[in-house]
Amino acid sequence: MKERSKSSSASNLPLILDIDDFKGDFSFDALFGNLVNELLPAFQEEEADTADGHGIGGTDVLPNGHIRAPSGATKFPQGLSAPLFPEVDALLSLFEDSCRELVDLRKQIDGKLYNLKKEVSTQDAKHRKTLTELEKGVDGLFDSFARLDSRISSVGQTAAKIGDHLQSADAQRETASQTIELIKYLMEFNSSLGDLMELSPLFSDDSRVAEAASIAQKLRSFAGEDIARAVPSVVGSVTASRVLEVAVANLQEYCNELENRLLARFDAASQRRELSTMSECAKILSQFNRGTSAMQHYVATRPMFIDVEVMNSDTRLVLGSQGSQASPSNVARGLSSLYKEITDTIRKEAATIMAVFPSPNDVMSILVQRVLEQRVTTLLDKLLLKPSLVNPPPIEEGGLLLYLRMLAVAYEKTQELARDLRAVGCGDLDVEGLTECLFSVHKDEYPEHEQASLRQLYQAKLEELRAESQKVSESSGTIGRSKGASVASSHQPISIAVVTEFVRWNEEAISRCTSFSSQPATLAANVKSVFTCLLDQVSQYITDGLEWARDSLIEAAALRERFVLGTIVSRRVAAAAASAAEAAAAAGESSFRSFMVAVQRCGSSVAIVQQYFANSISRLLLPVDGAYAASCEEMATAMSSAEGAAYKGLQQCIETVMAELRYRLNGYYQLNKRQQITAHLMMEWLPIIVQQMLAQELLLIFLGSSRLHSLH
């Protein structure tokens, strides 16, 4: 800020404010302080000289120079003292001058801003004009580059076309050159069969056999396609066609002779285990029918296919010595050992094949197929002799069950062999599908054999039970019905162990169905047919058991009828008949107890079948619509005959009880009038009570604990 003296006039005063004061970090407080610092310090010094440190006459001096009078003081009278702020006029003049200078500064700044705006506008117009000209120049450059790029593209396409034409011409020239060479070689074969020894060294030099094979294959392709179409049209002569036929025939003869030579060399190298020579021959032979003859020749010469002793060893390992009866467990062990040996052999051959043949996967496919179709099939034909359903083998020799168990073991082990061979490598061969084909002839008639086997086992079991019953009867002698013993009959008592054995047979058959059936529909059909056999067997068995118990009731009733006491017999005869009646009553009691035991066992048997169905059969039938419901219906139908026999026996039990009651009430007591009335009431109501009790017991046996819930 510029300085000035207090005595100078207003017009000649130096500038108070400068434009630089407003630049940088501007502060109004600093600007104001710079304006008044020249006046206020002198005023403050004068006031400080007259003050006693705290105020003048009870007044306080404020930090800004003003004097604050006490609240109770009165104003000074006019003319009694000097003004409290004597520099106010100077400050007022200073502030007025500062305002004028500020206005001048603002005008100067506005003028400068106006000039700057005009200059900026002028420069902006110049720049815009320059930018417009530059944009026009850039657009022109882009157009030039586009024309240049189009020109370059056109030239490039022309060059590419020229290159393609040159390449095509070169290829045609090369083809023509090769065709000329091939025609020259083909003309060498246009001679009689005896002159083939006079061929060029290319076809007779063993060191150039690979090149000769390549040329021979090209000649065969050339003669078979191009010459056959081109020569007649060019020459127009039948003679040319005949000449060509002679050349092609001689060429084919040479190719056969060359292929045989290479195969002989391959065999010799194979005997010496010279893998490099074998690989060289295999590569050359791959030009003849893609090497199929070499692959098949190599596989056919493996010892396991040509050594008869290997086949005999396989049979002895699996079936044992000749004339002995092979068991499924021994066959399973033999097949495991044999198939492991086959897998190890294939693995060793795979190492050689990978090192020799250019297409090892094709060779592995042929090798594995040959193993399954020859070695495995030969063994399975000896192992699985399909029995006749009309004249099945006797049960003493294993029956149909032995064949089915052998089939299951062979199928399982062969499936494991297929998985092992797949892991070793078999190319594109569907080894699992081929394995299925090996057993297709057996699987087609498997359900019939399974059902026939179950029927055979059932008949054998019944014969065994009859034989045991006959033996017991013969050993114990004949015991009369009066002692409560049973008589010989075609029916047998019910045994829970026998029914459990039926279920075990069926469970084993179901496991075979699961192994042989891959499709859910086929599996459900086979399972349903096998389970139906169980229903028929259990139904017939428990029905026969109930009929056996009913036979006892019938015989006891016959004994009772023979010794009914009449009203007109004498006392002596009545006394003799009473003893026989007691024996008849004992027989009735024994037959009643036997029937109730049979009914209980019948209910237990049904529960076993029901539990087996819920645990093992239902999950196999549920995936197929209607199969589960059909099996439940078949169970209801199968058990209906047993229920009928049980209800008939119930009626006989009621008759037995009522006959015993009549005998006890009529013949055993001397009744008075009151006792006679009581006996009469008992005779009327007791049959109803007994019938209801027995019926309830029978229903509890058949239907209790939800044993036949699904049947109803």
XYZ file of C-alpha atoms in Angstrom:
712
model
C 0.000 0.000 0.000
C 1.319 3.435 -0.940
C 2.107 5.984 1.794
C 0.956 9.622 1.865
C 1.302 12.641 4.245
C -1.589 13.892 6.300
C -1.235 17.495 5.005
C -1.479 16.720 1.311
C -4.660 17.646 -0.501
C -7.162 15.094 -1.720
C -6.321 15.614 -5.379
C -2.632 15.290 -4.906
C -2.833 12.359 -2.550
C -0.808 9.330 -3.514
C -2.647 6.119 -4.194
C -3.843 4.313 -1.151
C -4.688 0.986 -2.797
C -2.767 -0.991 -5.380
C -3.982 -3.747 -7.641
C -1.296 -6.032 -6.225
C -3.004 -5.857 -2.832
C -5.780 -8.046 -4.190
C -3.548 -10.740 -5.669
C -2.499 -13.972 -4.022
C -4.073 -14.934 -0.692
C -6.336 -11.882 -0.187
C -7.545 -11.062 3.361
C -9.905 -8.197 4.154
C -8.639 -7.995 7.723
C -5.063 -7.481 6.510
C -6.189 -4.833 4.007
C -8.160 -2.945 6.658
C -5.280 -3.129 9.094
C -2.854 -1.681 6.576
C -5.247 1.237 5.953
C -5.695 2.338 9.589
C -2.301 1.449 11.076
C -1.035 4.976 10.349
C -3.769 6.603 12.453
C -4.758 4.277 15.223
C -1.347 3.614 16.792
C -0.868 7.401 17.518
C -4.317 7.628 19.001
C -3.774 4.609 21.154
C -0.444 6.037 22.424
C -2.100 9.323 23.444
C -4.896 7.538 25.217
C -2.380 5.252 26.940
C -0.462 8.310 28.298
C -3.600 9.768 29.926
C -4.989 6.473 31.194
C -3.999 4.918 34.485
C -3.982 1.414 33.066
C -7.660 0.570 33.674
C -9.602 3.604 32.443
C -10.095 7.365 32.535
C -12.352 8.697 35.237
C -13.966 5.347 35.700
C -14.050 4.491 31.995
C -12.520 1.538 30.152
C -10.469 1.673 27.001
C -11.481 -0.980 24.483
C -8.928 -2.851 22.362
C -10.020 -0.971 19.247
C -9.325 2.468 20.797
C -12.847 3.372 21.833
C -13.601 4.411 25.407
C -16.485 2.781 27.177
C -18.086 4.925 29.869
C -19.521 3.375 32.946
C -23.173 2.618 32.984
C -23.980 5.239 35.628
C -22.068 8.103 34.057
C -23.796 10.942 32.363
C -22.900 12.560 29.081
C -20.297 15.284 28.940
C -21.733 18.704 28.622
C -21.029 20.487 25.383
C -17.633 22.109 25.347
C -16.406 20.493 28.587
C -13.911 18.058 26.958
C -12.360 16.898 23.652
C -14.060 14.216 21.453
C -13.442 10.640 22.470
C -12.175 9.638 18.922
C -10.331 12.654 17.458
C -9.038 10.692 14.393
C -12.466 9.869 13.056
C -12.354 12.571 10.424
C -9.043 11.347 9.145
C -10.368 7.793 9.007
C -13.518 8.934 7.257
C -11.443 10.753 4.651
C -9.265 7.702 4.297
C -12.255 5.452 3.732
C -13.783 7.796 1.178
C -10.536 7.983 -0.772
C -10.267 4.199 -0.596
C -13.787 3.823 -2.013
C -12.976 6.135 -4.903
C -9.781 4.234 -5.613
C -11.701 0.952 -5.478
C -14.126 2.288 -8.052
C -11.197 3.370 -10.230
C -9.550 -0.004 -9.812
C -12.780 -1.753 -10.769
C -13.020 0.356 -13.922
C -9.398 -0.421 -14.763
C -10.022 -4.126 -14.221
C -13.211 -4.014 -16.271
C -11.326 -2.311 -19.072
C -8.583 -4.882 -18.967
C -11.175 -7.683 -18.895
C -12.936 -6.184 -21.876
C -9.672 -5.970 -23.800
C -8.814 -9.534 -22.831
C -12.239 -10.753 -23.964
C -11.806 -9.046 -27.303
C -8.335 -10.525 -27.691
C -9.555 -13.988 -26.655
C -12.461 -13.743 -29.089
C -10.075 -12.737 -31.875
C -7.666 -15.571 -31.051
C -10.557 -18.029 -30.776
C -11.796 -17.076 -34.227
C -8.283 -17.520 -35.607
C -7.969 -20.924 -33.924
C -11.352 -22.063 -35.172
C -10.410 -21.058 -38.675
C -7.123 -22.949 -38.326
C -8.932 -26.044 -36.952
C -11.379 -25.978 -39.843
C -8.541 -25.886 -42.292
C -6.789 -28.710 -40.442
C -9.968 -30.820 -40.465
C -10.277 -30.325 -44.193
C -6.647 -31.401 -44.574
C -7.163 -34.473 -42.386
C -10.261 -35.448 -44.374
C -8.213 -35.158 -47.512
C -5.525 -37.364 -45.969
C -8.151 -39.973 -45.017
C -9.507 -39.975 -48.535
C -5.989 -40.422 -49.867
C -5.329 -43.274 -47.430
C -8.630 -44.913 -48.416
C -7.753 -44.736 -52.085
C -4.294 -46.082 -51.276
C -5.746 -48.925 -49.196
C -8.201 -49.803 -51.949
C -5.365 -49.812 -54.419
C -3.231 -51.986 -52.183
C -6.156 -54.408 -51.678
C -6.773 -54.599 -55.384
C -3.104 -55.239 -56.041
C -3.035 -57.854 -53.260
C -6.042 -59.685 -54.659
C -4.510 -59.625 -58.099
C -1.267 -60.976 -56.649
C -3.188 -63.684 -54.760
C -5.015 -64.713 -57.916
C -1.748 -64.812 -59.762
C -0.280 -66.885 -56.932
C -3.244 -69.276 -57.006
C -2.900 -69.634 -60.743
C 0.814 -70.254 -60.370
C 0.218 -72.769 -57.570
C -2.491 -74.500 -59.571
C -0.239 -74.563 -62.600
C 2.595 -75.924 -60.478
C 0.296 -78.564 -59.000
C -0.934 -79.499 -62.444
C 2.631 -79.637 -63.677
C 3.581 -81.806 -60.684
C 0.549 -84.021 -61.268
C 1.357 -84.318 -64.932
C 4.954 -85.162 -64.092
C 3.844 -87.815 -61.591
C 1.295 -89.126 -64.063
C 4.001 -89.476 -66.693
C 6.173 -91.321 -64.196
C 3.258 -93.556 -63.196
C 2.457 -94.297 -66.821
C 6.083 -95.265 -67.355
C 5.959 -97.597 -64.341
C 2.586 -98.943 -65.448
C 3.958 -99.741 -68.890
C 6.531 -101.990 -67.207
C 3.650 -104.158 -65.997
C 2.152 -104.322 -69.504
C 3.825 -107.605 -70.288
C 3.278 -111.300 -69.797
C 3.324 -112.791 -66.325
C 6.739 -114.359 -66.919
C 8.411 -111.020 -67.689
C 7.786 -109.443 -64.266
C 11.340 -110.191 -63.230
C 12.496 -107.597 -65.768
C 10.960 -104.683 -63.870
C 12.981 -101.618 -62.927
C 15.276 -101.840 -59.866
C 12.710 -99.877 -57.852
C 10.404 -102.901 -57.715
C 13.122 -105.480 -57.059
C 15.450 -103.711 -54.626
C 14.686 -104.756 -51.034
C 16.198 -101.550 -49.699
C 13.609 -99.513 -51.614
C 10.620 -101.653 -50.717
C 8.863 -98.747 -48.953
C 9.122 -96.587 -52.066
C 8.006 -99.496 -54.247
C 4.958 -100.071 -52.066
C 4.018 -96.390 -52.278
C 4.383 -96.379 -56.076
C 2.435 -99.624 -56.404
C -0.476 -98.211 -54.413
C -0.478 -95.061 -56.529
C -0.456 -97.207 -59.669
C -3.415 -99.216 -58.440
C -5.383 -96.079 -57.677
C -4.340 -94.457 -60.942
C -5.146 -97.508 -63.041
C -8.425 -98.198 -61.331
C -9.855 -94.675 -61.607
C -8.131 -92.226 -63.943
C -6.817 -94.454 -66.741
C -10.001 -96.522 -66.864
C -11.956 -93.360 -67.662
C -9.414 -91.409 -69.687
C -7.796 -93.904 -72.073
C -10.905 -95.020 -73.978
C -11.980 -91.446 -74.567
C -8.562 -90.381 -75.793
C -7.481 -93.392 -77.779
C -10.879 -94.698 -78.628
C -9.541 -98.207 -79.009
C -10.605 -101.455 -77.420
C -7.012 -102.649 -77.551
C -5.932 -99.963 -75.076
C -8.505 -101.161 -72.596
C -7.253 -104.758 -72.887
C -3.665 -103.595 -72.437
C -4.721 -101.731 -69.322
C -6.431 -104.817 -67.931
C -3.228 -106.820 -68.385
C -1.208 -104.124 -66.608
C -3.659 -103.941 -63.722
C -3.646 -107.728 -63.316
C 0.145 -107.847 -63.289
C 0.243 -104.933 -60.873
C -2.131 -106.713 -58.519
C 0.020 -109.832 -58.680
C 3.092 -107.765 -57.826
C 1.284 -106.096 -54.895
C 0.257 -109.492 -53.531
C 3.798 -110.776 -53.857
C 5.193 -107.630 -52.177
C 2.678 -107.848 -49.357
C 3.561 -111.513 -48.756
C 7.236 -110.615 -48.737
C 6.655 -107.929 -46.153
C 4.518 -110.243 -44.027
C 7.265 -112.876 -44.119
C 9.818 -110.278 -43.076
C 7.441 -109.110 -40.338
C 7.046 -112.684 -39.040
C 10.794 -113.233 -39.012
C 11.329 -109.992 -37.084
C 8.537 -110.973 -34.702
C 10.263 -114.265 -33.912
C 13.486 -112.366 -33.124
C 11.589 -109.618 -31.230
C 13.121 -106.950 -33.486
C 10.617 -104.205 -32.858
C 12.274 -101.694 -35.180
C 12.056 -104.045 -38.170
C 8.488 -104.963 -37.228
C 7.571 -101.289 -37.025
C 9.126 -100.579 -40.437
C 7.237 -103.446 -42.053
C 4.004 -102.419 -40.363
C 4.314 -98.874 -41.680
C 4.862 -100.158 -45.223
C 2.031 -102.663 -44.957
C -0.273 -99.875 -43.751
C -0.351 -98.739 -47.411
C -2.082 -102.018 -48.358
C -5.730 -101.833 -47.312
C -4.739 -99.549 -44.426
C -2.671 -102.355 -42.911
C -5.624 -104.646 -42.211
C -3.789 -107.758 -43.420
C -0.792 -107.017 -41.193
C -2.998 -106.425 -38.143
C -5.043 -109.577 -38.667
C -1.921 -111.598 -39.430
C -0.232 -110.448 -36.246
C -3.284 -111.255 -34.100
C -3.828 -114.642 -35.754
C -0.241 -115.717 -35.068
C -0.482 -115.147 -31.299
C 0.180 -118.419 -29.401
C -3.079 -118.256 -27.437
C -5.017 -118.606 -30.694
C -3.011 -121.336 -32.392
C -1.782 -123.468 -29.490
C -4.263 -126.262 -28.734
C -2.674 -126.813 -25.350
C -3.738 -123.312 -24.313
C -7.378 -124.191 -24.988
C -7.094 -127.454 -23.053
C -5.414 -125.644 -20.184
C -8.283 -123.168 -20.033
C -10.786 -126.001 -19.814
C -8.867 -127.795 -17.053
C -8.420 -124.596 -15.063
C -12.133 -123.779 -15.064
C -13.908 -127.157 -15.240
C -11.341 -129.293 -13.440
C -10.378 -132.805 -14.446
C -12.473 -134.657 -16.986
C -15.456 -136.500 -15.539
C -15.661 -134.475 -12.325
C -18.667 -132.352 -11.406
C -17.708 -128.667 -11.385
C -19.207 -126.472 -8.665
C -20.056 -122.781 -9.126
C -17.505 -121.735 -6.503
C -14.697 -123.680 -8.225
C -15.758 -122.298 -11.595
C -15.711 -118.760 -10.184
C -12.155 -119.213 -8.916
C -11.074 -120.804 -12.197
C -12.598 -118.022 -14.291
C -10.974 -115.362 -12.117
C -7.552 -116.958 -12.591
C -8.057 -117.488 -16.319
C -9.368 -114.001 -16.998
C -6.509 -112.483 -15.006
C -4.079 -114.440 -17.152
C -5.825 -113.236 -20.317
C -5.720 -109.619 -19.109
C -2.001 -109.861 -18.331
C -1.345 -111.359 -21.766
C -3.317 -108.588 -23.481
C -1.403 -105.981 -21.481
C 1.940 -107.405 -22.641
C 0.738 -107.549 -26.234
C -0.460 -103.936 -25.947
C 3.088 -102.770 -25.179
C 4.373 -104.463 -28.361
C 1.476 -103.172 -30.447
C 2.035 -99.588 -29.293
C 5.701 -99.798 -30.323
C 5.138 -101.495 -33.711
C 1.912 -100.454 -35.408
C 1.079 -96.955 -36.657
C -2.576 -97.516 -35.673
C -2.367 -99.397 -32.365
C -6.021 -98.845 -31.427
C -7.183 -100.770 -34.490
C -4.895 -103.679 -33.628
C -6.090 -103.724 -29.998
C -9.678 -103.785 -31.207
C -8.975 -106.827 -33.417
C -7.022 -108.570 -30.638
C -9.670 -108.119 -27.940
C -12.450 -109.142 -30.324
C -10.522 -112.307 -31.228
C -10.000 -113.121 -27.538
C -13.693 -112.812 -26.753
C -14.962 -114.567 -29.872
C -12.495 -117.452 -29.830
C -10.918 -118.088 -26.474
C -13.742 -116.973 -24.193
C -16.527 -118.308 -26.409
C -14.876 -121.741 -26.667
C -14.698 -121.946 -22.891
C -18.278 -120.748 -22.377
C -19.584 -123.308 -24.873
C -18.033 -126.080 -22.772
C -19.121 -124.553 -19.471
C -22.716 -123.540 -20.258
C -24.561 -126.504 -21.733
C -28.140 -125.357 -22.018
C -30.407 -128.015 -20.481
C -33.702 -129.099 -21.950
C -36.869 -127.834 -20.340
C -38.759 -130.937 -21.438
C -36.287 -133.371 -19.889
C -34.347 -131.300 -17.326
C -31.328 -132.826 -15.576
C -32.200 -134.600 -12.329
C -31.928 -132.706 -9.093
C -29.278 -135.176 -7.897
C -26.969 -133.864 -10.633
C -27.660 -130.251 -9.777
C -30.763 -129.835 -11.892
C -31.561 -126.599 -13.639
C -30.249 -124.639 -10.661
C -26.674 -125.727 -11.385
C -26.910 -124.383 -14.935
C -28.345 -121.074 -13.698
C -25.648 -120.664 -11.074
C -22.955 -121.455 -13.636
C -24.519 -118.914 -15.992
C -24.566 -116.223 -13.293
C -20.952 -116.861 -12.327
C -19.756 -116.885 -15.946
C -21.693 -113.706 -16.752
C -20.356 -111.837 -13.744
C -16.738 -112.847 -14.317
C -16.923 -112.126 -18.057
C -18.314 -108.670 -17.319
C -15.328 -108.065 -15.044
C -13.027 -109.236 -17.862
C -14.679 -106.749 -20.238
C -14.067 -103.890 -17.786
C -10.421 -104.936 -17.343
C -9.916 -105.126 -21.113
C -11.495 -101.698 -21.509
C -8.990 -100.350 -18.975
C -6.077 -101.947 -20.852
C -7.325 -100.579 -24.180
C -9.467 -102.003 -26.948
C -9.735 -99.140 -29.438
C -13.218 -98.396 -30.702
C -14.518 -101.888 -29.946
C -17.733 -102.036 -27.932
C -16.394 -104.703 -25.605
C -19.397 -104.530 -23.267
C -21.824 -105.004 -26.154
C -19.763 -107.895 -27.530
C -19.792 -109.519 -24.088
C -23.584 -109.237 -23.995
C -23.745 -110.961 -27.384
C -21.807 -113.929 -25.985
C -24.631 -114.557 -23.495
C -27.574 -113.556 -25.678
C -28.468 -117.154 -26.530
C -28.690 -117.931 -22.812
C -30.396 -114.715 -21.722
C -33.166 -115.064 -24.298
C -34.547 -118.180 -22.573
C -33.361 -117.324 -19.074
C -36.819 -116.510 -17.535
C -38.226 -119.891 -18.611
C -35.231 -121.730 -17.135
C -35.512 -119.787 -13.886
C -39.192 -120.606 -13.445
C -38.618 -124.250 -14.377
C -35.794 -124.435 -11.829
C -38.028 -123.100 -9.056
C -40.734 -125.625 -9.938
C -38.153 -128.420 -9.948
C -36.848 -127.400 -6.538
C -40.393 -127.245 -5.179
C -41.278 -130.717 -6.390
C -38.030 -132.108 -5.033
C -38.727 -130.518 -1.649
C -42.216 -131.977 -1.500
C -40.861 -135.429 -2.344
C -38.257 -135.021 0.379
C -40.920 -134.063 2.937
C -43.110 -137.030 1.943
C -40.160 -139.363 2.239
C -39.330 -138.048 5.700
C -42.974 -138.356 6.785
C -43.151 -141.907 5.461
C -39.960 -142.816 7.266
C -41.289 -141.399 10.537
C -44.543 -143.302 10.111
C -42.748 -146.555 9.421
C -40.378 -146.131 12.337
C -43.142 -145.253 14.849
C -45.639 -147.842 13.657
C -49.376 -147.390 13.248
C -51.033 -145.358 15.994
C -54.757 -144.994 16.135
C -56.558 -141.677 15.935
C -57.795 -142.210 19.421
C -54.310 -141.347 20.631
C -54.262 -138.186 18.557
C -51.665 -139.251 16.006
C -51.864 -138.411 12.326
C -52.330 -140.913 9.587
C -50.504 -141.158 6.296
C -51.709 -138.553 3.795
C -50.592 -136.876 0.628
C -50.653 -133.555 2.489
C -47.967 -132.401 4.912
C -48.025 -130.149 7.989
C -46.930 -126.546 7.475
C -43.331 -125.693 8.397
C -42.005 -122.149 8.644
C -38.531 -123.411 7.746
C -39.819 -124.789 4.450
C -41.481 -121.496 3.527
C -38.284 -119.678 4.436
C -36.426 -121.996 2.088
C -38.887 -121.158 -0.701
C -38.182 -117.457 -0.137
C -34.431 -118.085 -0.156
C -34.687 -119.834 -3.546
C -36.709 -116.931 -4.892
C -34.312 -114.372 -3.506
C -31.425 -116.076 -5.255
C -33.400 -116.114 -8.500
C -34.216 -112.407 -8.132
C -30.515 -111.618 -7.735
C -29.851 -113.361 -11.061
C -32.679 -111.402 -12.674
C -31.063 -108.183 -11.508
C -27.730 -109.206 -13.009
C -29.124 -110.316 -16.375
C -31.665 -107.506 -16.906
C -30.299 -104.053 -17.663
C -33.573 -102.393 -18.729
C -36.141 -101.558 -15.993
C -39.066 -102.946 -18.007
C -37.299 -106.255 -18.681
C -36.194 -106.484 -15.072
C -39.715 -105.848 -13.778
C -41.182 -108.503 -16.091
C -38.622 -111.121 -15.040
C -38.969 -110.280 -11.350
C -42.746 -110.480 -11.562
C -42.655 -113.919 -13.206
C -40.179 -115.254 -10.645
C -42.136 -113.817 -7.713
C -45.315 -115.361 -9.100
C -43.624 -118.763 -8.781
C -43.066 -118.086 -5.093
C -46.704 -117.101 -4.628
C -47.864 -120.288 -6.315
C -45.521 -122.425 -4.229
C -46.420 -120.838 -0.885
C -50.134 -120.834 -1.718
C -50.111 -124.512 -2.672
C -47.941 -125.465 0.298
C -49.985 -123.714 3.002
C -53.251 -124.842 1.384
C -52.027 -128.451 1.466
C -50.979 -127.936 5.094
C -54.415 -126.642 6.015
C -56.030 -129.538 4.150
C -53.796 -131.905 6.144
C -55.088 -130.323 9.352
C -58.652 -130.547 8.047
C -58.144 -134.260 7.360
C -57.515 -134.692 11.073
C -60.723 -132.823 11.878
C -62.682 -134.949 9.412
C -61.313 -138.188 10.796
C -61.997 -137.049 14.368
C -65.569 -136.221 13.365
C -65.936 -139.694 11.829
C -64.752 -141.299 15.084
C -67.165 -139.156 17.056
C -70.121 -140.142 14.879
C -69.384 -143.817 15.391
C -69.723 -143.532 19.147
C -72.679 -141.196 19.612
C -74.741 -142.448 22.530
C -78.329 -143.083 21.700
C -81.221 -142.766 24.076
C -82.405 -146.375 23.812
C -79.156 -148.265 24.437
C -78.705 -150.212 27.609
C -76.467 -149.125 30.422
C -73.945 -151.879 29.707
C -73.587 -150.840 26.100
C -73.537 -147.179 27.103
C -70.692 -147.799 29.522
C -68.642 -149.504 26.794
C -69.380 -146.740 24.317
C -68.475 -144.016 26.808
C -64.877 -145.171 26.844
C -64.724 -145.080 23.052
C -66.380 -141.643 23.075
C -63.666 -140.365 25.380
C -61.094 -141.514 22.840
C -63.027 -139.772 20.056
C -63.159 -136.588 22.133
C -59.395 -136.740 22.663
C -58.900 -137.128 18.913
C -61.156 -134.110 18.315
C -59.196 -132.018 20.796
C -55.909 -133.013 19.172
C -57.185 -132.269 15.670
C -58.573 -128.920 16.854
C -55.200 -127.970 18.298
C -53.386 -129.158 15.157
C -55.603 -127.049 12.933
C -55.102 -123.904 14.995
C -51.320 -124.438 14.899
C -51.545 -124.875 11.122
C -53.500 -121.630 10.837
C -50.908 -119.781 12.919
C -48.092 -121.132 10.776
C -50.050 -120.196 7.706
C -50.256 -116.613 8.944
C -46.527 -116.570 9.707
C -45.784 -117.877 6.214
C -47.892 -115.145 4.642
C -46.089 -112.561 6.790
C -42.713 -113.841 5.587
C -43.794 -113.511 1.948
C -45.231 -110.063 2.593
C -42.047 -108.867 4.276
C -39.946 -110.281 1.441
C -42.114 -108.481 -1.097
C -41.805 -105.162 0.745
C -38.037 -105.405 1.230
C -36.827 -106.924 -2.039
C -39.505 -107.023 -4.741
C -41.424 -103.752 -4.580
C -38.433 -101.498 -5.341
C -37.806 -103.446 -8.553
C -41.442 -103.162 -9.704
C -42.131 -99.511 -8.869
C -40.250 -98.017 -11.882
C -42.733 -99.711 -14.248
C -46.322 -98.490 -14.212
C -48.816 -101.084 -13.039
C -46.288 -103.790 -12.122
C -46.543 -103.228 -8.376
C -50.343 -103.220 -8.346
C -50.465 -106.344 -10.508
C -48.190 -108.218 -8.094
C -50.338 -107.172 -5.132
C -53.388 -108.498 -6.948
C -51.613 -111.770 -7.646
C -50.768 -112.099 -3.952
C -54.413 -111.647 -3.048
C -55.457 -114.266 -5.599
C -52.776 -116.715 -4.479
C -53.801 -116.505 -0.817
C -57.512 -116.866 -1.508
C -57.320 -120.684 -1.710
C -55.560 -120.814 1.660
C -58.178 -118.540 3.161
C -60.934 -120.806 1.835
C -59.342 -123.882 3.396
C -58.912 -121.988 6.660
C -62.588 -120.967 6.792
C -63.692 -124.538 6.064
C -61.501 -125.767 8.879
C -62.975 -123.099 11.124
C -66.445 -124.497 10.564
C -65.186 -127.986 11.369
C -63.528 -126.662 14.546
C -66.824 -125.119 15.624
C -68.620 -128.407 14.966
C -66.002 -130.268 16.999
C -66.350 -127.879 19.944
C -70.151 -128.013 19.819
C -70.162 -131.813 19.644
C -67.930 -131.951 22.692
C -70.242 -129.522 24.523
C -73.317 -131.590 23.654
C -71.600 -134.722 24.826
C -70.563 -133.126 28.100
C -73.949 -131.553 28.762
C -76.185 -134.456 27.676
C -74.384 -137.564 28.677
C -72.193 -136.790 31.584
C -74.449 -135.190 34.217
C -77.786 -135.929 35.798
C -79.351 -132.541 35.389
C -82.184 -131.061 37.466
C -84.707 -128.659 36.044
C -82.623 -125.579 36.633
C -79.522 -127.217 35.201
C -81.464 -128.306 32.159
C -82.547 -124.713 31.535
C -78.948 -123.549 31.900
C -77.707 -126.249 29.516
C -80.387 -125.310 27.015
C -79.247 -121.690 27.037
C -75.632 -122.763 26.671
C -76.542 -124.923 23.692
C -78.176 -121.922 22.012
C -75.638 -119.156 22.735
C -72.349 -120.986 23.082
C -72.044 -121.888 19.346
C -72.428 -118.221 18.447
C -69.804 -117.172 20.990
C -67.349 -119.894 19.944
C -67.860 -119.112 16.267
C -67.138 -115.434 16.831
C -64.057 -116.214 18.935
C -62.610 -118.589 16.350
C -63.429 -116.268 13.473
C -61.713 -113.406 15.279
C -58.666 -115.579 15.928
C -58.507 -116.599 12.276
C -58.785 -113.015 11.068
C -56.065 -111.940 13.478
C -53.808 -114.628 12.068
C -54.426 -113.672 8.438
C -54.944 -109.946 8.717
C -53.387 -108.894 12.036
C -50.365 -106.627 12.212
C -51.057 -105.525 8.582
C -49.655 -108.796 7.255
C -52.001 -108.800 4.292
C -52.833 -105.113 4.303
C -51.796 -104.660 0.670
C -54.015 -107.556 -0.391
C -57.151 -105.816 0.932
